[in-house]
Coordinates of C-alpha atoms in Angstrom, one line a residue:
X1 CA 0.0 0.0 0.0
X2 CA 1.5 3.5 -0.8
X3 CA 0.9 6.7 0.1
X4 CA -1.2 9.3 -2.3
X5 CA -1.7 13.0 -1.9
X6 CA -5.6 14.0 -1.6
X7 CA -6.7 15.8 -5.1
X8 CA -6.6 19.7 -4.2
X9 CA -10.5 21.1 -4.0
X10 CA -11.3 23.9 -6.4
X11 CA -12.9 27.4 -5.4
X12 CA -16.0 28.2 -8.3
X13 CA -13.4 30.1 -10.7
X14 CA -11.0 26.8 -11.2
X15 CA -8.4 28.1 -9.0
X16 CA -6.6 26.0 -6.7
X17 CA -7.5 26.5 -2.8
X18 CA -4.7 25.0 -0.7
X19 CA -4.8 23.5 2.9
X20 CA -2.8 25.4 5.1
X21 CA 0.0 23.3 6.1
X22 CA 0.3 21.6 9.1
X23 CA 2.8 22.4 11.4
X24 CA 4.7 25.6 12.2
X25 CA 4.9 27.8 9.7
X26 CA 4.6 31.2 10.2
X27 CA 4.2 34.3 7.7
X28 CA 5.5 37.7 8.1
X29 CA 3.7 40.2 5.9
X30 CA 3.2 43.8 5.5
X31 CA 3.2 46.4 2.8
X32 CA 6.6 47.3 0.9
X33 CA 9.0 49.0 3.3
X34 CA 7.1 47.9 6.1
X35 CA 10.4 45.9 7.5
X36 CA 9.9 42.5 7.1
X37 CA 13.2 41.6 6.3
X38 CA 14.9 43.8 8.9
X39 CA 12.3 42.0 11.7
X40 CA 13.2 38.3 10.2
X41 CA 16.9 39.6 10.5
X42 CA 16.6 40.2 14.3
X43 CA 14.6 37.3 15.6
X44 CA 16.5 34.4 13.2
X45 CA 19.5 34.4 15.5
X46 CA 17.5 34.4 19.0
X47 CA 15.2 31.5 17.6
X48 CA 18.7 29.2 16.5
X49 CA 20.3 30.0 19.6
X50 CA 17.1 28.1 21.3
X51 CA 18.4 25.0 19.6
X52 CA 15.5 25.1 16.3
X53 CA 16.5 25.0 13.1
X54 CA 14.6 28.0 11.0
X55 CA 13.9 28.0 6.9
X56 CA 13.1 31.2 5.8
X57 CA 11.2 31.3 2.7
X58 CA 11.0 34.3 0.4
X59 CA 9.1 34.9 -2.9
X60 CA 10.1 36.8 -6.0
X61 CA 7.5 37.0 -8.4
X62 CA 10.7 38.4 -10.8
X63 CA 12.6 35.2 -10.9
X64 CA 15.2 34.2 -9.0
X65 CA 18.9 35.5 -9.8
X66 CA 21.9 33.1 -8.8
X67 CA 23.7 33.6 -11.6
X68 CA 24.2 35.7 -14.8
X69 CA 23.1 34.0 -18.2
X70 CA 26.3 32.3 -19.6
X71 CA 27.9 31.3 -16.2
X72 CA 29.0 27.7 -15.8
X73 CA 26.1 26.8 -13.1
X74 CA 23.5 28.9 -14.9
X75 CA 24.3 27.1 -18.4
X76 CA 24.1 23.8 -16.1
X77 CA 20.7 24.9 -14.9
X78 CA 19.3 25.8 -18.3
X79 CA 20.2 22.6 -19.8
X80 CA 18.0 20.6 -17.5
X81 CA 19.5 19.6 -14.2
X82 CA 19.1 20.5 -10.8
X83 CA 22.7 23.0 -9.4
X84 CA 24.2 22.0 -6.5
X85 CA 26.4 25.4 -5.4
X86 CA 28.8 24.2 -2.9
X87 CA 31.3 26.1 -0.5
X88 CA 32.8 25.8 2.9
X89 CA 30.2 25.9 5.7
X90 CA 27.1 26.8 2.9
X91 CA 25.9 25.5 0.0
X92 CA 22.7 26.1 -2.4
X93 CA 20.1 23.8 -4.8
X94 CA 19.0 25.9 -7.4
X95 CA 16.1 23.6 -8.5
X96 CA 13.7 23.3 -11.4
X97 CA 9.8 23.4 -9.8
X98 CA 7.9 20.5 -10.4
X99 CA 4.7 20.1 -11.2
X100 CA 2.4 21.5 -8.2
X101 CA 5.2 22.9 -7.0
X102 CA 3.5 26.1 -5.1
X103 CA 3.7 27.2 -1.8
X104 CA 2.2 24.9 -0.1
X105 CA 4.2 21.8 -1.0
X106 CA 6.9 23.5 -0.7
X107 CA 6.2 24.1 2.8
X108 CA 5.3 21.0 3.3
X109 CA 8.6 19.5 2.4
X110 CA 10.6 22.1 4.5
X111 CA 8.5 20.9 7.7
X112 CA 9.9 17.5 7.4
X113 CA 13.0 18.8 8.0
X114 CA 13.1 22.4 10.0
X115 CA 11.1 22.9 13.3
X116 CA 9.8 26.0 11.9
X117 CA 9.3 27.9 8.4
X118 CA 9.4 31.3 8.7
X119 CA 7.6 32.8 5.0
X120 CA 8.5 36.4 4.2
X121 CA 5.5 38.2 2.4
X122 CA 2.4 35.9 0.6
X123 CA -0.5 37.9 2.5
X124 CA -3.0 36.0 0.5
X125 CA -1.8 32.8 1.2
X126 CA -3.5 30.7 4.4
X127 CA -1.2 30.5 6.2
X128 CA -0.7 32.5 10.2
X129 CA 0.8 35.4 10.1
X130 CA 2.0 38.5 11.7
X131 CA 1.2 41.6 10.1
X132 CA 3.6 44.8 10.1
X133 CA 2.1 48.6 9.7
X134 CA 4.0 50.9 7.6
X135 CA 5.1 53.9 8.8
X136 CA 1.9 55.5 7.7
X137 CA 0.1 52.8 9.8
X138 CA -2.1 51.5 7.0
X139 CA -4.3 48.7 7.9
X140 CA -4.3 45.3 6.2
X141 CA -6.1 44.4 3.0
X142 CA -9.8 43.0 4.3
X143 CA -8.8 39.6 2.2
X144 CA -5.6 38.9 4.5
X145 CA -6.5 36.3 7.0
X146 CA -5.4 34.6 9.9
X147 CA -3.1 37.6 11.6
X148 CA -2.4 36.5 14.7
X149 CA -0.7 40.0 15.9
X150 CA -0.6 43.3 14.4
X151 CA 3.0 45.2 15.3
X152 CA 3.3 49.0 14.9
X153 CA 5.7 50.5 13.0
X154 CA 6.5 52.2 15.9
X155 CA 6.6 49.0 18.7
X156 CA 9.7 46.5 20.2
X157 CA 8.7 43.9 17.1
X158 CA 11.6 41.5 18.2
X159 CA 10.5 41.0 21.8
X160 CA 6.5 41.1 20.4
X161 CA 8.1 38.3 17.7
X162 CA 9.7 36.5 20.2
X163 CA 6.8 36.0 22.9
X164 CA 3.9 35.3 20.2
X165 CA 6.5 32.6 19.2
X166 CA 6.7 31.3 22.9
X167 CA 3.0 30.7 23.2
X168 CA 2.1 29.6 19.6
X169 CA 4.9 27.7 18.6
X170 CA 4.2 24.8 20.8
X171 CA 0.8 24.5 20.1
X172 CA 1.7 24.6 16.1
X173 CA 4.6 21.9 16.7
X174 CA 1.6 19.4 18.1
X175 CA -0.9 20.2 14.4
X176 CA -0.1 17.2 12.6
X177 CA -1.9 14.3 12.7
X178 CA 0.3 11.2 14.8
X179 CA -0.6 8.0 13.3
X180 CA 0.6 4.6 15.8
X181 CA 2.6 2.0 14.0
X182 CA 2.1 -1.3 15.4
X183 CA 5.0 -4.0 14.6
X184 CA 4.3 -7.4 13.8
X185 CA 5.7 -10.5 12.3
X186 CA 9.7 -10.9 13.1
X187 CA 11.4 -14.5 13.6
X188 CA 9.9 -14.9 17.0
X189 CA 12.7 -17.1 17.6
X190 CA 12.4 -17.5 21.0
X191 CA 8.9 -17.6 21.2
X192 CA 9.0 -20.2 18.7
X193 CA 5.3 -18.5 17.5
X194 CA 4.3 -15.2 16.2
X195 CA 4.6 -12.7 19.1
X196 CA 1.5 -10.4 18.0
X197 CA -0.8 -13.6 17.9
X198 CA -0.1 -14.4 21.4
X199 CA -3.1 -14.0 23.8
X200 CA -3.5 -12.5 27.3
X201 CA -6.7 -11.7 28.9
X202 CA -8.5 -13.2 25.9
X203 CA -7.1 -11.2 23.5
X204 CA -4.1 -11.4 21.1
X205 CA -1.2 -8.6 21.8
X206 CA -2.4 -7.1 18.1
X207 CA -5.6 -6.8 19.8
X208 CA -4.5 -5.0 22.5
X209 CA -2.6 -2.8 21.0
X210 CA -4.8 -1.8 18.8
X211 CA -7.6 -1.1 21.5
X212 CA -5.3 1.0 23.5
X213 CA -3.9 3.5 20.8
X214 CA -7.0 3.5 18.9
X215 CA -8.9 6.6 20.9
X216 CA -5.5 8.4 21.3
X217 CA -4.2 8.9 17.9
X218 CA -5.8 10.2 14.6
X219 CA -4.6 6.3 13.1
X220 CA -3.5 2.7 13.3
X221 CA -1.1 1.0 11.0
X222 CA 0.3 -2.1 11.1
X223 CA 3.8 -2.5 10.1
X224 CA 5.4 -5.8 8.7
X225 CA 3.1 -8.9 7.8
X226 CA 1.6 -12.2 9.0
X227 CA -1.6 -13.8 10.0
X228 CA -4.0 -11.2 11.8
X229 CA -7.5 -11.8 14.0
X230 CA -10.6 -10.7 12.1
X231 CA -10.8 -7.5 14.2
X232 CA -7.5 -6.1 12.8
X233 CA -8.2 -7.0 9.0
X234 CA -9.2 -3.8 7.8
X235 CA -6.5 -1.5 9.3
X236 CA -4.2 -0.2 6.8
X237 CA -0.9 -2.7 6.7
X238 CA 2.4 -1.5 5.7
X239 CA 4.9 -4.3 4.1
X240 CA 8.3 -3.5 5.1
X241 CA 10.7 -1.5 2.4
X242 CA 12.4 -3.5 0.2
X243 CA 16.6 -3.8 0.9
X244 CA 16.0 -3.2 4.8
X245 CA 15.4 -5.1 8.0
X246 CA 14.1 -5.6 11.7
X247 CA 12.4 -2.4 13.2
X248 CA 13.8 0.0 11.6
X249 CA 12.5 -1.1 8.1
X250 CA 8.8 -0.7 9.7
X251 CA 9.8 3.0 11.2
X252 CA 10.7 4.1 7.8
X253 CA 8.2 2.4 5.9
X254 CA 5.7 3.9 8.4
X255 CA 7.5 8.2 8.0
X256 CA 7.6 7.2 3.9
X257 CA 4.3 6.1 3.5
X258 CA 2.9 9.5 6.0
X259 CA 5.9 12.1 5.9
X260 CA 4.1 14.5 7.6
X261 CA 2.5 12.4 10.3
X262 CA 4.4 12.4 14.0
X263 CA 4.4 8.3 14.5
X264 CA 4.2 6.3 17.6
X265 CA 5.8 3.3 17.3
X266 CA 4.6 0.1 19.0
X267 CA 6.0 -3.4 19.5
X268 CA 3.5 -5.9 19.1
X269 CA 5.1 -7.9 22.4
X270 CA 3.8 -5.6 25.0
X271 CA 0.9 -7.2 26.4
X272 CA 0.8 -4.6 29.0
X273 CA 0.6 -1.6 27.3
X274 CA -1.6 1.1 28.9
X275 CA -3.5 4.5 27.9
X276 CA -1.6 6.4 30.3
X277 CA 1.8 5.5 29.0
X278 CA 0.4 6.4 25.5
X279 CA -0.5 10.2 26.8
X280 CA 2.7 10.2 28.8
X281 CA 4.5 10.1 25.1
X282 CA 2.3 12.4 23.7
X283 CA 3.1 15.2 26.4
X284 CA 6.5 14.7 25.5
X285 CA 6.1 16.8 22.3
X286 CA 8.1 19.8 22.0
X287 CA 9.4 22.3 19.2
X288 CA 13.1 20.9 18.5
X289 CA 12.2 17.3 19.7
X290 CA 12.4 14.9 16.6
X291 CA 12.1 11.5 18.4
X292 CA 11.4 10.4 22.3
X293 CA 13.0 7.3 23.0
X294 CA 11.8 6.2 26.7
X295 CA 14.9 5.2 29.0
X296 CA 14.0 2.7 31.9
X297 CA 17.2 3.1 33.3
X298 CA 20.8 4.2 32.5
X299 CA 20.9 1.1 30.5
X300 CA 19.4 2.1 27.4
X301 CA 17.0 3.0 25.4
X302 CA 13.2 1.7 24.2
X303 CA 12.8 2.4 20.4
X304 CA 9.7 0.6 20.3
X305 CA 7.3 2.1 22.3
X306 CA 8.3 5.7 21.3
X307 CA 7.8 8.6 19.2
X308 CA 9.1 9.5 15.9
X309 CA 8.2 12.8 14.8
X310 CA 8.4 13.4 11.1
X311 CA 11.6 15.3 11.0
X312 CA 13.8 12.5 11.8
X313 CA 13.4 10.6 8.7
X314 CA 16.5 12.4 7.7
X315 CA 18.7 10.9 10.7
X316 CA 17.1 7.3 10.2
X317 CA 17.6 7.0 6.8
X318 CA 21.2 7.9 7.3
X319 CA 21.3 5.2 9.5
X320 CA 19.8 2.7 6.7
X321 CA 22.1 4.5 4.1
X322 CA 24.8 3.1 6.6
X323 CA 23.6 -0.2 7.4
X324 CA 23.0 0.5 10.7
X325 CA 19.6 -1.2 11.8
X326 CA 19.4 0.0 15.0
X327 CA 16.5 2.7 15.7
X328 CA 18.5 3.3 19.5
X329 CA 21.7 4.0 17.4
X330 CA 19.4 7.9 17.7
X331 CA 19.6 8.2 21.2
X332 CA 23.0 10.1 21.7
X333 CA 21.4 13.2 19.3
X334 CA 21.1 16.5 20.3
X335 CA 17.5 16.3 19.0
X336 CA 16.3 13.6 20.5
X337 CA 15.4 12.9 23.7
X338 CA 15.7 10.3 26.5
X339 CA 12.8 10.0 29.1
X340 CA 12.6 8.1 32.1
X341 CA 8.8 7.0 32.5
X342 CA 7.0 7.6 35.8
X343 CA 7.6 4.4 37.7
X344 CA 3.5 3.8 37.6
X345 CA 3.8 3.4 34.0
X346 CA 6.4 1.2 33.8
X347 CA 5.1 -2.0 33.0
X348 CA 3.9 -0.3 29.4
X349 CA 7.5 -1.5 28.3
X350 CA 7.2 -4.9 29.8
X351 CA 7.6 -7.3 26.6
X352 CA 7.4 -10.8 26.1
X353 CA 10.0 -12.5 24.2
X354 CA 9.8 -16.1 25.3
X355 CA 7.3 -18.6 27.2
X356 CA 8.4 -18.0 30.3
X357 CA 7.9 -14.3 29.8
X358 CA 4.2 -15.1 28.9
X359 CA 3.8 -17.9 31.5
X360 CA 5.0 -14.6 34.4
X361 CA 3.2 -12.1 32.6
X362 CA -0.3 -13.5 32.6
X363 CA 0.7 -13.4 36.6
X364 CA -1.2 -10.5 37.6
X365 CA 1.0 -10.0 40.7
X366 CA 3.9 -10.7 39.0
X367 CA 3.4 -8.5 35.9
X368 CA 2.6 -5.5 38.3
X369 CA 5.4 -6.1 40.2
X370 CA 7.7 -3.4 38.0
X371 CA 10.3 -6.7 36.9
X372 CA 10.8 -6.0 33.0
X373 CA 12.7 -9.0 31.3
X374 CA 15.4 -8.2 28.8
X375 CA 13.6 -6.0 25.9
X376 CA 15.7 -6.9 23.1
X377 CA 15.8 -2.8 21.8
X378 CA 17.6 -2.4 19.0

């Protein structure tokens, strides 16, 4: 099953109305010489030295000008191919646009890879915006939308920029949908069976899983393949990527197929997962967070009950590109962070990789006790 962009709705005249995207993008509009550039200039640096990573996007409806006609990259360019300009410490993709290559998709792919877009001008464009007065103090057009503040000419616009960006931006970061990937199949070597047919408390583990995440994310997936109960038939199921194996195949398989999607990734061989571990994740949401990998201890991570937020597809599929298979192989990186769990919600981790592990878990007093068996994160 792949992945398919929804058609774009038409307003009565034919032209196209885009969604706003999701996520945080933020315009900053005005008339000319209203200072627009000047105000992205001052509140750029302060927002990187916070640790985010800023795009700034800004439209010329004249063309863009890298380099005179006749130059070597320009000639490059003009024969068909994309320019790579590269330097020490900067470099810069002059591309052609594709088809449907407007604003909004062009948003949309900077998302999955900045924690925020910052878009200089486009006033008619949906997207949030903060609107700057002229020196003469003229208002806006009546057709410009969604302005979320209106800064004098003569105001403290930084500071103003800066504290609308406290209070939105985490709100924003938390827009797009999160989908939870449920992992089945495997070898099961140890278990000698598959692990997501297993049964506690009448149910199978894929049963369970899929009850618990079901009212607290916008989707279920299920990632890999095998025999499934008739109750999980008709959720959406993801084979894994050709070329790749164990977890991380699913993770990708599950950003690739929903880029924009924040994913929470489940093992199939917790039988103990709860609602409140699930919410506990969710809170953990933050501009500049790209992935919460749950620590039980200082022994290491849990990639498999965690959360992958859509911006680091680019680490993991460095780590494919490098053969490196292990999802935990994130932990060490600056954007991603490493949780310990409140001790009530411990047992969400608890996972089941062999019959003993079943035989203590279906123990109610033993399976409350806190006493997690080796995981097996990779």
């Amino acid at each position: 099953m792949g992945y398919s962009a929804p058609m774009m709705p038409t307003s009565p005249n034919s032209a196209p109305v885009f969604p706003t995207p999701a996520g945080p993008v933020l315009a900053v509009c005005g008339w000319s010489g209203s200072g627009k550039t000047t105000l992205l200039d001052r509140v750029i640096p302060e927002i990187t030295a916070r640790g985010l990573s800023v795009a700034a996007l800004k439209h010329d409806a004249h063309g863009l000008k890298v380099d005179p006609r006749g130059k070597d990259s320009d000639r490059l360019f003009r024969a068909g191919a994309d320019v790579v300009l590269h330097a020490p410490g900067q470099s810069l993709i002059r591309r052609h646009a594709p088809a449907g290559g407007e604003l909004p998709s062009v948003v949309a792919a900077l998302l999955g890879e900045y924690d925020l877009v910052l878009v200089e001008g486009h006033k008619g464009t949906p997207l949030p915006k903060v609107w700057l007065r002229n020196e003469a103090g003229d208002d806006p057009p009546p057709e410009v939308t969604e302005i979320l503040h209106d800064l004098p000419w003569d105001s403290d616009r930084p500071s103003a920029f800066l504290h609308l960006l406290d209070s939105w931006l985490p709100t924003a970061w938390r827009r797009p949908p999160v989908h939870a990937g449920v992992l089945i199949g495997g070898g099961s070597r140890r278990m000698g069976r598959p692990k997501h047919l297993l049964r506690v408390d009448g149910r199978t583990f894929v049963e369970h899983a899929v009850e618990t995440l079901s009212p607290l994310v916008d989707g279920v997936v299920l990632l890999g393949s095998g025999d499934l109960p008739a109750s999980c038939r008709e959720l959406p199921c993801l084979p894994d990527p050709p070329g790749l194996g164990g977890p991380l195949s699913g993770i990708l398989g599950a950003l690739r197929w929903a880029p924009a999607a924040t994913w929470m990734v489940v093992a199939c061989d917790l039988p103990r997962i709860g609602p409140e571990a699930i919410s506990w994740l969710l809170d953990q949401r933050a501009p500049g967070v790209h992935a919460v990998l749950p620590r039980r201890d200082a022994a290491g991570v849990e990639p498999l009950l965690a959360l992958y937020d859509a911006r680091v597809r680019v680490l993991l599929e460095r780590l494919a590109a490098a053969r490196c298979l292990a999802p935990s192989a994130l932990a060490p990186h600056a954007r991603v962070q490493t949780p310990i769990p409140p001790k009530a919600i411990l047992g969400s981790w608890q996972n089941v990789n062999t019959p003993e592990d079943l035989a203590r878990i279906s123990r109610p007093h033993e399976a409350d006790s806190g006493e997690i068996s080796d995981s097996g994160a990779v």
